[in-house]
């Protein structure tokens, strides 16, 4: 949800900013802009569209400055056009800034500033903030940093900002609250970004700014950090574990395809040091100290959004079946406004790829105030959710750049499965034999997914048949029902085909009315306790001439006779089927989106990290 970058050092800032913005483009791609300080002059370039549109626009303009800031926007306040694009500049041209987040009281502030003679060009909340800083600076004669600090005490909402001024040309001021900001520490140079991806190729040493902290970066005097109440704090420098190659497409046409193919490796990384089937153990270091508390929990509440919420739904089956602890799964956005009953012996688990999702964060904070134990299942190392929770485990999927979540989802499932297994073992609610079988099944996942990916050509052929369908239905039962939801979400978000996911048996209570010879119905019909019931549901679809694409266990003959197409997955215990069945659905969405010439990695209207409500 908007990406911001900044640079101060001895190199030309412009190429660094542009490269950084390209890395952050997954956060928003409505417009892009940069501001550079050169010989005491401020040059601002901004353009509706992608980073590439910005670079074409800038083309022959002067871009030699060694201090600069940049922004890629996901529009909240105001249309995605040139005027609303960041950076936004004060009326007198002396201050310019980029912002990620929302200034909630912008309207009141704007009215007051208008009364004091300020004139606004854009519809954004961000422009109000830069005018407020200008107003304070002008009236108080304070430095830029002090004016920013005073202004931030007056705003409500979320912000990560980076500010520069031709009047203080050797400084960058940055601050954050509820939106992320990372500072890369080079040799006499500093990089700023919404996440570490633009920084990794220059330095691995970073400082994650905390909420309500202001960083003053001076070309000659280095980095100093203050709280918003003006107390100096020592910067905590961490080393990044990320590798640069993880951020490249590596020969694939799209990041999404690369990330689908990375799943065997990602799942393997999730297991590393945590699961050993041969020795018969599973153990998550990150939650070790909280295992007793989880095992004794009155109930587990899982909060998440989107695809991560689908992982939570699968986890409900895992925890209730293996650990016999009641689970409630909540949309973070609903939970936080519902006045829910949270008790001290509840364990709240937040699932989030980015670790920055605003609704999930707010729901967590509410649960914390009510005394619950908070755990995080997060992919992005060092992200806000990983820091506000009491404990948690990283999924170790590696950077996920494609906006549609793929490997982050399957590694979430793997982690939740490991958690349920270890808590079930601790509570004695899982038999030894079953425990061992499920460990074996888990450990076999990477090679089974490798096998499954070999069907990609066939899956592409099947996808081609349905690429022009206006609607699609996805069905599953038990722990495969959330995978039907996930399949439908993936199809709609990247190919813009309307799709619905349903529990297979619910179809007859309404959606069956939609079925005719033009309706593709994707169904998970693998061997397991619901198999025969699903076969009956499939018959109901066929009786109404629906087109059936079934995911079946290898060697299945019954469904093969009824369905139009079958996609086989390796024979497995039902426990791991949700993870395996996800892969063909990811590939179907991917191929259909490519055939429909959609922007697979950056679907319209979406952003990878949703840091606004
Ligand atoms: C869909 C997708 C989104 C995210 C959702 C939550 O492919 O990626 O639905 O799952 O925005 O994001 P995180 O997991 O970062 O909290």
Coordinates of C-alpha atoms and ligand atoms in Angstrom, one line a residue:
X1 CA 0.0 0.0 0.0
X2 CA 2.3 2.7 -1.4
X3 CA 6.0 2.2 -1.4
X4 CA 8.5 4.8 -0.3
X5 CA 12.2 5.2 -0.8
X6 CA 14.9 7.6 0.1
X7 CA 18.7 8.0 -0.4
X8 CA 21.4 10.3 0.9
X9 CA 25.1 9.7 0.2
X10 CA 27.7 10.2 -2.5
X11 CA 26.1 8.4 -5.4
X12 CA 23.5 9.8 -7.7
X13 CA 20.2 9.2 -6.0
X14 CA 17.9 8.9 -9.1
X15 CA 18.9 5.4 -10.3
X16 CA 18.8 4.1 -6.8
X17 CA 15.4 5.5 -6.2
X18 CA 14.0 4.2 -9.5
X19 CA 15.4 0.7 -8.9
X20 CA 14.0 0.8 -5.4
X21 CA 10.5 1.9 -6.6
X22 CA 10.5 -1.0 -9.1
X23 CA 11.2 -3.4 -6.3
X24 CA 8.3 -1.8 -4.2
X25 CA 5.9 -1.5 -7.2
X26 CA 4.0 -4.5 -5.8
X27 CA 2.8 -2.2 -3.0
X28 CA 0.9 0.1 -5.5
X29 CA 1.2 1.1 -9.1
X30 CA -1.3 3.9 -9.6
X31 CA 1.4 6.6 -9.9
X32 CA 5.1 7.1 -9.2
X33 CA 7.3 10.1 -8.4
X34 CA 10.7 11.3 -7.2
X35 CA 12.1 14.5 -5.7
X36 CA 15.8 15.3 -5.9
X37 CA 18.0 17.9 -4.3
X38 CA 20.6 19.3 -6.6
X39 CA 22.7 22.4 -6.0
X40 CA 20.2 23.8 -3.5
X41 CA 17.4 23.2 -6.0
X42 CA 14.4 20.9 -5.6
X43 CA 13.3 18.9 -8.7
X44 CA 10.1 17.0 -8.4
X45 CA 8.9 14.5 -11.1
X46 CA 5.7 12.6 -10.8
X47 CA 3.4 10.7 -13.1
X48 CA 0.3 8.7 -13.2
X49 CA 1.0 5.0 -14.0
X50 CA 3.9 2.8 -13.4
X51 CA 7.6 3.4 -12.5
X52 CA 8.4 2.9 -16.2
X53 CA 6.0 5.8 -17.1
X54 CA 7.9 7.9 -14.7
X55 CA 11.3 7.1 -16.1
X56 CA 10.1 7.9 -19.6
X57 CA 8.7 11.2 -18.4
X58 CA 11.9 12.1 -16.6
X59 CA 14.1 11.1 -19.6
X60 CA 16.3 14.1 -20.3
X61 CA 15.8 16.1 -17.2
X62 CA 18.6 16.8 -14.7
X63 CA 18.9 14.0 -12.2
X64 CA 22.3 14.4 -10.6
X65 CA 21.3 15.0 -7.0
X66 CA 22.7 12.8 -4.3
X67 CA 19.7 13.3 -2.0
X68 CA 16.3 12.2 -3.0
X69 CA 13.0 10.5 -2.1
X70 CA 10.5 8.4 -4.2
X71 CA 7.0 7.0 -4.0
X72 CA 4.8 4.4 -5.8
X73 CA 1.2 5.0 -5.0
X74 CA -1.9 2.9 -4.2
X75 CA -4.6 5.5 -4.3
X76 CA -6.7 6.2 -1.1
X77 CA -7.5 9.9 -1.1
X78 CA -8.0 11.2 -4.6
X79 CA -7.9 9.7 -8.1
X80 CA -4.7 8.1 -9.4
X81 CA -3.5 11.1 -11.5
X82 CA -0.4 13.3 -11.9
X83 CA -1.5 15.9 -9.3
X84 CA -2.3 13.4 -6.6
X85 CA 0.9 11.5 -7.2
X86 CA 3.7 11.9 -4.5
X87 CA 6.0 13.7 -3.6
X88 CA 3.9 16.5 -2.3
X89 CA 5.4 19.9 -1.8
X90 CA 4.7 22.8 0.6
X91 CA 3.2 26.0 -0.8
X92 CA 6.5 27.8 -0.7
X93 CA 8.4 24.9 -2.3
X94 CA 10.7 24.5 0.7
X95 CA 9.6 21.1 1.9
X96 CA 8.7 17.9 0.0
X97 CA 7.7 14.5 1.3
X98 CA 6.5 11.0 0.4
X99 CA 3.9 9.2 2.6
X100 CA 2.5 5.7 3.1
X101 CA -0.6 5.5 5.3
X102 CA -3.6 7.7 6.0
X103 CA -3.8 11.0 7.9
X104 CA -7.3 10.5 9.4
X105 CA -7.8 14.1 10.6
X106 CA -6.7 15.6 7.4
X107 CA -10.0 17.3 6.7
X108 CA -10.0 19.4 10.0
X109 CA -6.3 20.2 9.5
X110 CA -6.9 21.2 5.9
X111 CA -9.8 23.6 6.8
X112 CA -7.6 25.3 9.4
X113 CA -4.7 25.6 7.0
X114 CA -7.0 27.1 4.3
X115 CA -8.1 29.7 6.8
X116 CA -4.5 30.6 7.4
X117 CA -4.0 31.1 3.6
X118 CA -2.7 27.7 2.4
X119 CA -3.7 26.7 -1.1
X120 CA -3.9 23.0 -2.0
X121 CA -3.4 21.5 -5.4
X122 CA -4.3 17.8 -4.8
X123 CA -7.1 15.9 -3.1
X124 CA -4.6 14.0 -0.9
X125 CA -4.3 13.8 2.9
X126 CA -0.5 13.8 2.3
X127 CA -0.5 17.4 0.9
X128 CA -2.1 18.5 4.2
X129 CA 0.8 17.1 6.2
X130 CA 3.4 18.9 4.2
X131 CA 1.5 22.2 4.5
X132 CA 1.2 21.6 8.2
X133 CA 5.0 21.1 8.6
X134 CA 5.5 24.3 6.5
X135 CA 3.1 26.2 8.7
X136 CA 4.8 25.1 11.9
X137 CA 8.2 25.8 10.5
X138 CA 7.3 29.3 9.3
X139 CA 5.6 30.3 12.6
X140 CA 8.1 28.8 15.0
X141 CA 11.3 29.1 13.0
X142 CA 12.1 25.6 14.1
X143 CA 14.4 23.2 12.1
X144 CA 12.8 20.8 9.6
X145 CA 13.1 17.9 12.0
X146 CA 11.5 19.7 14.9
X147 CA 8.7 21.0 12.6
X148 CA 8.1 17.4 11.5
X149 CA 8.0 16.3 15.1
X150 CA 5.5 19.0 16.1
X151 CA 3.3 18.3 13.1
X152 CA 3.3 14.5 13.8
X153 CA 2.0 15.2 17.3
X154 CA -1.0 16.9 15.6
X155 CA -2.0 14.1 13.2
X156 CA -4.0 11.0 13.7
X157 CA -3.7 7.9 11.6
X158 CA -0.9 5.9 10.0
X159 CA 2.2 7.2 8.4
X160 CA 5.6 6.4 7.1
X161 CA 7.1 9.6 5.7
X162 CA 10.4 10.7 4.2
X163 CA 11.0 14.5 4.0
X164 CA 13.6 16.7 2.4
X165 CA 14.1 20.4 2.0
X166 CA 16.4 22.5 -0.2
X167 CA 16.9 24.7 2.9
X168 CA 18.6 21.8 4.7
X169 CA 20.1 20.0 1.7
X170 CA 22.3 17.5 3.6
X171 CA 19.5 15.9 5.6
X172 CA 16.7 13.5 5.3
X173 CA 14.0 13.3 8.0
X174 CA 11.9 10.2 8.3
X175 CA 9.2 9.0 10.7
X176 CA 6.7 6.1 11.1
X177 CA 3.6 5.0 12.9
X178 CA 1.7 1.8 11.8
X179 CA 3.3 1.8 8.4
X180 CA 6.7 0.2 7.9
X181 CA 10.1 2.0 7.3
X182 CA 13.5 0.5 7.1
X183 CA 16.8 2.4 7.1
X184 CA 19.8 0.8 5.3
X185 CA 23.2 1.7 6.8
X186 CA 25.9 2.0 4.1
X187 CA 29.4 3.6 4.2
X188 CA 28.6 7.3 4.5
X189 CA 25.3 6.7 2.8
X190 CA 21.8 5.8 3.9
X191 CA 18.9 4.1 2.1
X192 CA 15.3 4.3 3.2
X193 CA 12.4 2.1 2.1
X194 CA 9.1 0.6 3.0
X195 CA 10.7 -2.8 3.2
X196 CA 14.2 -4.2 2.8
X197 CA 14.0 -5.2 -0.9
X198 CA 15.3 -2.0 -2.3
X199 CA 18.2 -2.0 0.2
X200 CA 19.6 -5.5 0.1
X201 CA 21.8 -4.9 -2.9
X202 CA 23.6 -2.1 -1.2
X203 CA 23.8 -3.1 2.4
X204 CA 22.6 -5.9 4.8
X205 CA 22.8 -3.7 7.9
X206 CA 19.4 -2.1 8.6
X207 CA 17.5 -0.3 11.3
X208 CA 13.7 -0.9 11.5
X209 CA 12.2 2.3 12.7
X210 CA 9.6 1.8 15.5
X211 CA 6.2 3.5 15.8
X212 CA 6.4 7.2 16.7
X213 CA 10.1 7.4 16.0
X214 CA 11.7 10.1 13.9
X215 CA 15.0 9.5 12.2
X216 CA 17.3 12.4 11.3
X217 CA 19.9 11.5 8.8
X218 CA 22.7 14.0 8.3
X219 CA 25.2 13.5 5.5
X220 CA 28.0 14.5 7.8
X221 CA 26.8 13.4 11.2
X222 CA 25.0 10.1 10.4
X223 CA 21.8 8.7 11.9
X224 CA 20.1 9.8 15.1
X225 CA 16.7 8.6 16.2
X226 CA 14.2 10.4 18.5
X227 CA 10.8 9.5 19.9
X228 CA 8.0 11.8 18.9
X229 CA 8.2 13.2 22.4
X230 CA 11.8 14.1 21.7
X231 CA 13.8 11.5 23.6
X232 CA 16.9 10.2 21.8
X233 CA 17.0 6.4 21.3
X234 CA 19.9 4.3 20.1
X235 CA 19.5 2.7 16.7
X236 CA 19.3 -1.1 16.8
X237 CA 21.2 -2.3 13.7
X238 CA 20.2 -5.8 12.4
X239 CA 21.6 -7.9 9.6
X240 CA 19.3 -8.9 6.8
X241 CA 19.1 -12.6 5.8
X242 CA 17.5 -12.0 2.4
X243 CA 19.5 -12.8 -0.8
X244 CA 19.4 -10.6 -3.8
X245 CA 18.5 -13.5 -6.2
X246 CA 15.3 -14.0 -4.3
X247 CA 14.1 -10.7 -5.7
X248 CA 14.7 -11.4 -9.4
X249 CA 12.5 -13.4 -11.8
X250 CA 15.2 -15.9 -12.4
X251 CA 14.2 -16.7 -16.0
X252 CA 10.5 -17.1 -15.3
X253 CA 8.0 -14.9 -17.2
X254 CA 6.3 -13.7 -14.0
X255 CA 7.1 -13.7 -10.3
X256 CA 3.9 -15.6 -9.7
X257 CA 5.0 -18.5 -11.8
X258 CA 8.5 -18.4 -10.2
X259 CA 6.9 -18.4 -6.7
X260 CA 4.5 -21.3 -7.6
X261 CA 7.6 -23.3 -8.7
X262 CA 9.5 -22.3 -5.6
X263 CA 7.1 -24.1 -3.3
X264 CA 9.0 -27.4 -2.9
X265 CA 12.0 -25.3 -1.8
X266 CA 10.0 -22.9 0.3
X267 CA 8.2 -25.8 2.2
X268 CA 11.6 -27.4 2.7
X269 CA 12.9 -24.2 4.2
X270 CA 9.8 -24.1 6.5
X271 CA 10.7 -27.6 7.8
X272 CA 14.4 -26.9 8.4
X273 CA 15.3 -27.6 12.0
X274 CA 11.6 -27.9 12.9
X275 CA 10.5 -31.3 11.7
X276 CA 12.3 -34.7 11.4
X277 CA 10.1 -37.6 10.4
X278 CA 12.9 -40.2 10.8
X279 CA 13.5 -39.1 14.3
X280 CA 9.8 -38.6 14.9
X281 CA 9.7 -35.0 16.2
X282 CA 8.3 -31.6 15.3
X283 CA 9.2 -28.5 17.2
X284 CA 8.8 -24.8 16.5
X285 CA 11.5 -22.9 18.3
X286 CA 9.7 -19.5 18.0
X287 CA 6.8 -20.7 20.1
X288 CA 8.6 -23.2 22.4
X289 CA 8.3 -21.0 25.5
X290 CA 4.5 -20.6 24.8
X291 CA 3.7 -24.3 24.1
X292 CA 2.3 -24.9 27.6
X293 CA 0.1 -21.8 27.3
X294 CA -1.2 -22.9 23.9
X295 CA -1.8 -26.5 25.1
X296 CA -3.8 -25.1 28.0
X297 CA -5.7 -22.5 26.0
X298 CA -9.4 -22.1 26.5
X299 CA -9.6 -21.5 22.8
X300 CA -7.5 -20.4 19.8
X301 CA -8.7 -17.3 17.9
X302 CA -7.1 -17.0 14.4
X303 CA -7.2 -13.6 12.8
X304 CA -6.2 -12.8 9.2
X305 CA -7.3 -11.3 5.9
X306 CA -7.7 -12.6 2.3
X307 CA -5.6 -15.7 1.5
X308 CA -4.1 -15.8 5.0
X309 CA -7.7 -16.1 6.3
X310 CA -8.1 -19.1 4.1
X311 CA -5.0 -20.6 5.8
X312 CA -6.7 -19.9 9.1
X313 CA -9.8 -21.9 8.0
X314 CA -7.6 -24.9 7.2
X315 CA -5.9 -24.5 10.6
X316 CA -9.3 -24.8 12.3
X317 CA -9.5 -28.3 11.0
X318 CA -5.9 -29.0 12.0
X319 CA -6.1 -27.7 15.6
X320 CA -9.6 -29.1 16.4
X321 CA -8.8 -32.5 14.9
X322 CA -5.2 -33.0 16.3
X323 CA -5.1 -30.9 19.4
X324 CA -8.8 -30.8 20.3
X325 CA -8.7 -27.1 21.1
X326 CA -11.7 -25.1 20.0
X327 CA -10.8 -22.6 17.2
X328 CA -12.5 -19.5 16.0
X329 CA -11.4 -18.0 12.7
X330 CA -12.0 -14.3 12.2
X331 CA -11.7 -11.7 9.5
X332 CA -9.4 -9.2 11.2
X333 CA -11.5 -6.3 9.8
X334 CA -14.7 -7.6 11.4
X335 CA -13.2 -8.8 14.6
X336 CA -11.7 -5.5 15.5
X337 CA -15.1 -3.7 15.3
X338 CA -17.3 -6.4 16.9
X339 CA -16.5 -5.9 20.6
X340 CA -15.5 -9.6 20.8
X341 CA -15.2 -11.5 24.0
X342 CA -11.5 -12.2 24.5
X343 CA -10.3 -13.9 27.7
X344 CA -6.8 -14.1 29.3
X345 CA -6.5 -17.8 28.5
X346 CA -7.3 -17.3 24.9
X347 CA -4.4 -17.6 22.4
X348 CA -4.7 -15.3 19.4
X349 CA -2.8 -16.2 16.3
X350 CA -2.4 -13.7 13.5
X351 CA -1.5 -15.0 10.1
X352 CA 0.0 -12.6 7.6
X353 CA 2.4 -12.8 4.7
X354 CA 3.5 -9.2 4.9
X355 CA 3.2 -8.8 8.6
X356 CA 1.9 -5.3 8.0
X357 CA -1.8 -5.7 7.2
X358 CA -3.5 -2.8 9.0
X359 CA -6.6 -4.7 10.0
X360 CA -4.7 -7.7 11.3
X361 CA -2.4 -5.4 13.3
X362 CA -5.3 -3.4 14.8
X363 CA -7.1 -6.6 15.8
X364 CA -3.9 -7.9 17.4
X365 CA -3.5 -4.7 19.4
X366 CA -7.1 -5.0 20.6
X367 CA -6.6 -8.6 21.7
X368 CA -3.4 -7.5 23.5
X369 CA -5.3 -4.9 25.5
X370 CA -7.7 -7.6 26.6
X371 CA -4.9 -9.7 27.9
X372 CA -4.7 -12.6 25.3
X373 CA -1.4 -14.2 24.4
X374 CA -0.5 -13.2 20.8
X375 CA 1.3 -15.4 18.3
X376 CA 2.3 -14.5 14.8
X377 CA 2.7 -16.7 11.7
X378 CA 4.4 -14.2 9.4
X379 CA 6.6 -14.4 6.3
X380 CA 8.4 -11.0 6.2
X381 CA 11.2 -11.1 8.7
X382 CA 11.2 -8.0 11.0
X383 CA 7.7 -6.9 10.0
X384 CA 5.5 -5.1 12.5
X385 CA 3.3 -8.2 13.3
X386 CA 6.4 -10.2 14.1
X387 CA 7.4 -7.5 16.5
X388 CA 4.1 -6.8 18.3
X389 CA 3.3 -10.5 19.0
X390 CA 4.5 -12.3 22.1
X391 CA 6.0 -15.1 20.0
X392 CA 5.7 -16.7 16.6
X393 CA 7.2 -18.5 13.7
X394 CA 8.3 -17.3 10.4
X395 CA 7.1 -19.2 7.4
X396 CA 10.4 -18.8 5.6
X397 CA 8.8 -18.7 2.1
X398 CA 11.3 -16.0 1.1
X399 CA 10.2 -12.7 -0.6
X400 CA 6.9 -13.0 -2.4
X401 CA 6.7 -10.3 -5.0
X402 CA 3.7 -11.4 -7.1
X403 CA 0.7 -9.7 -5.6
X404 CA -1.3 -12.9 -5.6
X405 CA -0.2 -15.0 -2.7
X406 CA 1.1 -18.5 -3.6
X407 CA 4.1 -19.9 -1.7
X408 CA 3.3 -17.7 1.3
X409 CA -0.1 -19.6 1.6
X410 CA 1.3 -23.1 1.3
X411 CA 4.0 -22.4 3.8
X412 CA 1.4 -20.9 6.2
X413 CA -0.4 -24.2 5.9
X414 CA 2.8 -26.1 6.6
X415 CA 3.6 -24.1 9.6
X416 CA 0.1 -24.3 11.0
X417 CA 0.1 -28.1 10.5
X418 CA 3.4 -28.3 12.4
X419 CA 2.0 -26.2 15.2
X420 CA -1.1 -28.4 15.5
X421 CA 1.0 -31.6 15.4
X422 CA 3.3 -30.3 18.2
X423 CA 0.5 -29.1 20.4
X424 CA -1.5 -32.3 19.8
X425 CA 1.5 -34.3 20.8
X426 CA 1.9 -32.3 23.9
X427 CA -1.8 -32.6 24.9
X428 CA -1.7 -36.3 24.1
X429 CA -4.7 -35.9 21.7
X430 CA -3.0 -37.6 18.8
X431 CA -2.0 -41.3 18.7
X432 CA 1.7 -42.0 18.2
X433 CA 1.0 -44.0 15.0
X434 CA -1.0 -41.2 13.4
X435 CA 1.6 -38.6 14.6
X436 CA 4.3 -40.5 12.8
X437 CA 2.2 -41.0 9.6
X438 CA 1.5 -37.3 9.4
X439 CA 5.2 -36.4 9.9
X440 CA 6.0 -38.7 7.1
X441 CA 3.3 -37.1 4.9
X442 CA 4.6 -33.7 5.7
X443 CA 8.2 -34.5 4.9
X444 CA 7.1 -36.0 1.6
X445 CA 5.4 -32.7 0.5
X446 CA 8.3 -31.1 -1.4
X447 CA 8.9 -34.1 -3.6
X448 CA 5.1 -34.6 -4.2
X449 CA 4.8 -31.0 -5.2
X450 CA 7.8 -31.4 -7.6
X451 CA 5.8 -34.4 -9.1
X452 CA 2.6 -32.4 -9.3
X453 CA 4.3 -29.5 -11.1
X454 CA 5.2 -31.9 -13.9
X455 CA 1.5 -31.8 -14.9
X456 CA 1.8 -28.1 -15.6
X457 CA 1.6 -28.5 -19.4
X458 CA -1.6 -30.5 -19.1
X459 CA -3.0 -28.0 -16.6
X460 CA -2.3 -25.2 -19.1
X461 CA -4.2 -27.2 -21.8
X462 CA -7.2 -27.5 -19.5
X463 CA -7.0 -23.8 -18.5
X464 CA -7.1 -22.8 -22.2
X465 CA -10.6 -24.4 -22.5
X466 CA -12.0 -22.2 -19.8
X467 CA -10.2 -19.0 -20.3
X468 CA -13.2 -17.2 -21.6
X469 CA -15.7 -18.3 -19.0
X470 CA -17.4 -15.4 -17.3
X471 CA -18.0 -17.3 -14.1
X472 CA -16.6 -20.3 -12.2
X473 CA -17.5 -22.3 -9.2
X474 CA -15.0 -24.0 -6.8
X475 CA -16.1 -26.8 -4.5
X476 CA -14.5 -28.7 -1.7
X477 CA -15.4 -30.4 1.6
X478 CA -13.7 -30.6 5.0
X479 CA -10.3 -29.0 5.0
X480 CA -10.4 -28.8 1.2
X481 CA -13.3 -26.3 1.4
X482 CA -11.0 -23.4 2.3
X483 CA -8.9 -24.4 -0.8
X484 CA -12.0 -24.0 -2.9
X485 CA -12.3 -20.4 -1.5
X486 CA -8.6 -19.8 -2.2
X487 CA -8.9 -21.2 -5.8
X488 CA -11.8 -18.8 -6.5
X489 CA -10.0 -15.9 -5.0
X490 CA -6.9 -16.6 -7.1
X491 CA -8.9 -16.8 -10.3
X492 CA -10.9 -13.6 -9.7
X493 CA -8.0 -11.5 -8.5
X494 CA -5.6 -12.1 -11.4
X495 CA -7.9 -13.0 -14.3
X496 CA -10.9 -10.9 -13.4
X497 CA -13.3 -13.9 -13.9
X498 CA -16.1 -13.9 -11.3
X499 CA -15.6 -17.0 -9.1
X500 CA -17.2 -18.4 -6.0
X501 CA -15.9 -21.0 -3.6
X502 CA -18.4 -23.2 -1.7
X503 CA -18.5 -26.2 0.5
X504 CA -19.5 -28.9 -2.0
X505 CA -22.7 -29.9 -0.1
X506 CA -23.8 -26.3 0.2
X507 CA -24.1 -26.0 -3.6
X508 CA -27.6 -27.5 -3.5
X509 CA -28.8 -24.7 -1.2
X510 CA -28.5 -22.0 -3.8
X511 CA -25.5 -21.9 -6.2
X512 CA -26.7 -25.0 -8.1
X513 CA -29.1 -22.5 -9.8
X514 CA -26.1 -21.1 -11.6
X515 CA -25.0 -24.3 -13.2
X516 CA -25.5 -24.8 -16.9
X517 CA -23.3 -26.0 -19.8
X518 CA -21.3 -22.8 -19.6
X519 CA -20.3 -23.1 -15.9
X520 CA -16.9 -24.5 -15.1
X521 CA -17.0 -26.2 -11.7
X522 CA -13.6 -26.9 -10.1
X523 CA -13.9 -29.5 -7.4
X524 CA -11.5 -31.2 -5.0
X525 CA -12.5 -34.9 -5.0
X526 CA -9.6 -36.7 -3.5
X527 CA -9.7 -40.0 -1.5
X528 CA -10.7 -39.5 2.1
X529 CA -13.7 -39.6 4.4
X530 CA -15.8 -37.2 2.3
X531 CA -14.9 -38.8 -1.0
X532 CA -18.3 -40.5 -1.7
X533 CA -20.2 -37.5 -0.6
X534 CA -18.2 -35.3 -3.0
X535 CA -18.8 -37.8 -5.8
X536 CA -22.6 -37.4 -5.2
X537 CA -22.1 -33.6 -5.4
X538 CA -20.2 -34.1 -8.7
X539 CA -23.1 -36.1 -10.1
X540 CA -25.4 -33.2 -9.2
X541 CA -23.3 -30.8 -11.2
X542 CA -23.1 -33.2 -14.1
X543 CA -26.9 -33.7 -14.1
X544 CA -27.2 -30.0 -14.8
X545 CA -24.6 -30.1 -17.6
X546 CA -21.9 -28.2 -15.7
X547 CA -18.3 -28.6 -16.9
X548 CA -16.4 -30.5 -14.3
X549 CA -12.7 -30.1 -13.6
X550 CA -11.8 -32.4 -10.7
X551 CA -8.7 -32.7 -8.6
X552 CA -8.4 -36.4 -7.8
X553 CA -6.0 -38.8 -6.1
X554 CA -3.7 -40.6 -8.5
X555 CA -5.3 -43.6 -10.1
X556 CA -8.9 -42.5 -9.4
X557 CA -11.4 -44.1 -11.8
X558 CA -14.8 -43.2 -10.5
X559 CA -14.5 -39.4 -10.9
X560 CA -12.6 -39.8 -14.1
X561 CA -15.7 -41.4 -15.6
X562 CA -17.9 -38.4 -14.6
X563 CA -15.7 -35.4 -14.9
X564 CA -14.7 -33.5 -18.1
X565 CA -11.1 -33.3 -16.9
X566 CA -9.2 -34.7 -14.0
X567 CA -6.0 -33.4 -12.5
X568 CA -4.2 -36.1 -10.4
X569 CA -2.4 -35.3 -7.2
X570 CA 0.0 -37.8 -5.6
X571 CA -1.8 -40.2 -3.2
X572 CA -1.6 -38.7 0.3
X573 CA -3.3 -38.6 3.7
X574 CA -6.2 -36.1 3.7
X575 CA -4.2 -34.0 6.2
X576 CA -1.8 -32.7 3.5
X577 CA -4.4 -32.6 0.6
X578 CA -5.2 -28.9 1.2
X579 CA -1.5 -28.1 0.5
X580 CA -1.3 -30.3 -2.6
X581 CA -4.7 -29.3 -4.1
X582 CA -3.7 -25.6 -3.9
X583 CA -1.0 -26.0 -6.6
X584 CA -3.3 -26.9 -9.6
X585 CA -5.6 -24.1 -8.7
X586 CA -2.7 -21.6 -8.6
X587 CA -1.5 -22.8 -12.0
X588 CA -5.0 -22.7 -13.5
X589 CA -5.4 -19.0 -12.4
X590 CA -2.0 -18.2 -13.6
X591 CA -2.5 -19.7 -17.1
X592 CA -5.9 -18.2 -17.6
X593 CA -4.7 -14.8 -16.5
X594 CA -1.7 -15.0 -19.0
X595 CA -4.1 -16.1 -21.8
X596 CA -6.4 -13.2 -21.0
X597 CA -3.4 -10.9 -21.2
X598 CA -3.9 -9.7 -17.6
X599 CA -1.1 -8.2 -15.6
X600 CA -0.4 -11.3 -13.5
X601 CA 2.0 -9.9 -11.0
X602 CA 0.3 -6.6 -10.5
X603 CA -3.5 -7.1 -10.9
X604 CA -5.6 -4.0 -11.2
X605 CA -6.7 -2.2 -8.0
X606 CA -4.7 -4.5 -5.8
X607 CA -1.6 -4.0 -3.7
X608 CA 0.5 -6.6 -1.9
X609 CA 0.7 -5.0 1.5
X610 CA -2.6 -3.5 2.7
X611 CA -1.5 -1.0 5.3
X612 CA -4.8 1.0 5.3
X613 CA -8.1 -0.1 6.8
Ligands
LIG1 C1 -4.5 -12.7 -2.2 C2 -3.7 -11.9 -1.3 C3 -4.4 -11.2 -0.2 C4 -3.6 -11.2 1.1 C5 -4.3 -10.3 2.2 C6 -3.6 -10.4 3.5 O1 -3.7 -13.4 -3.1 O2 -2.5 -11.9 -1.3 O3 -5.7 -11.6 0.0 O4 -3.6 -12.5 1.6 O5 -4.2 -9.0 1.7 O6 -2.2 -10.1 3.4 P1 -1.2 -10.5 4.5 O7 -1.1 -12.0 4.4 O8 0.1 -9.8 4.1 O9 -1.7 -10.1 5.8

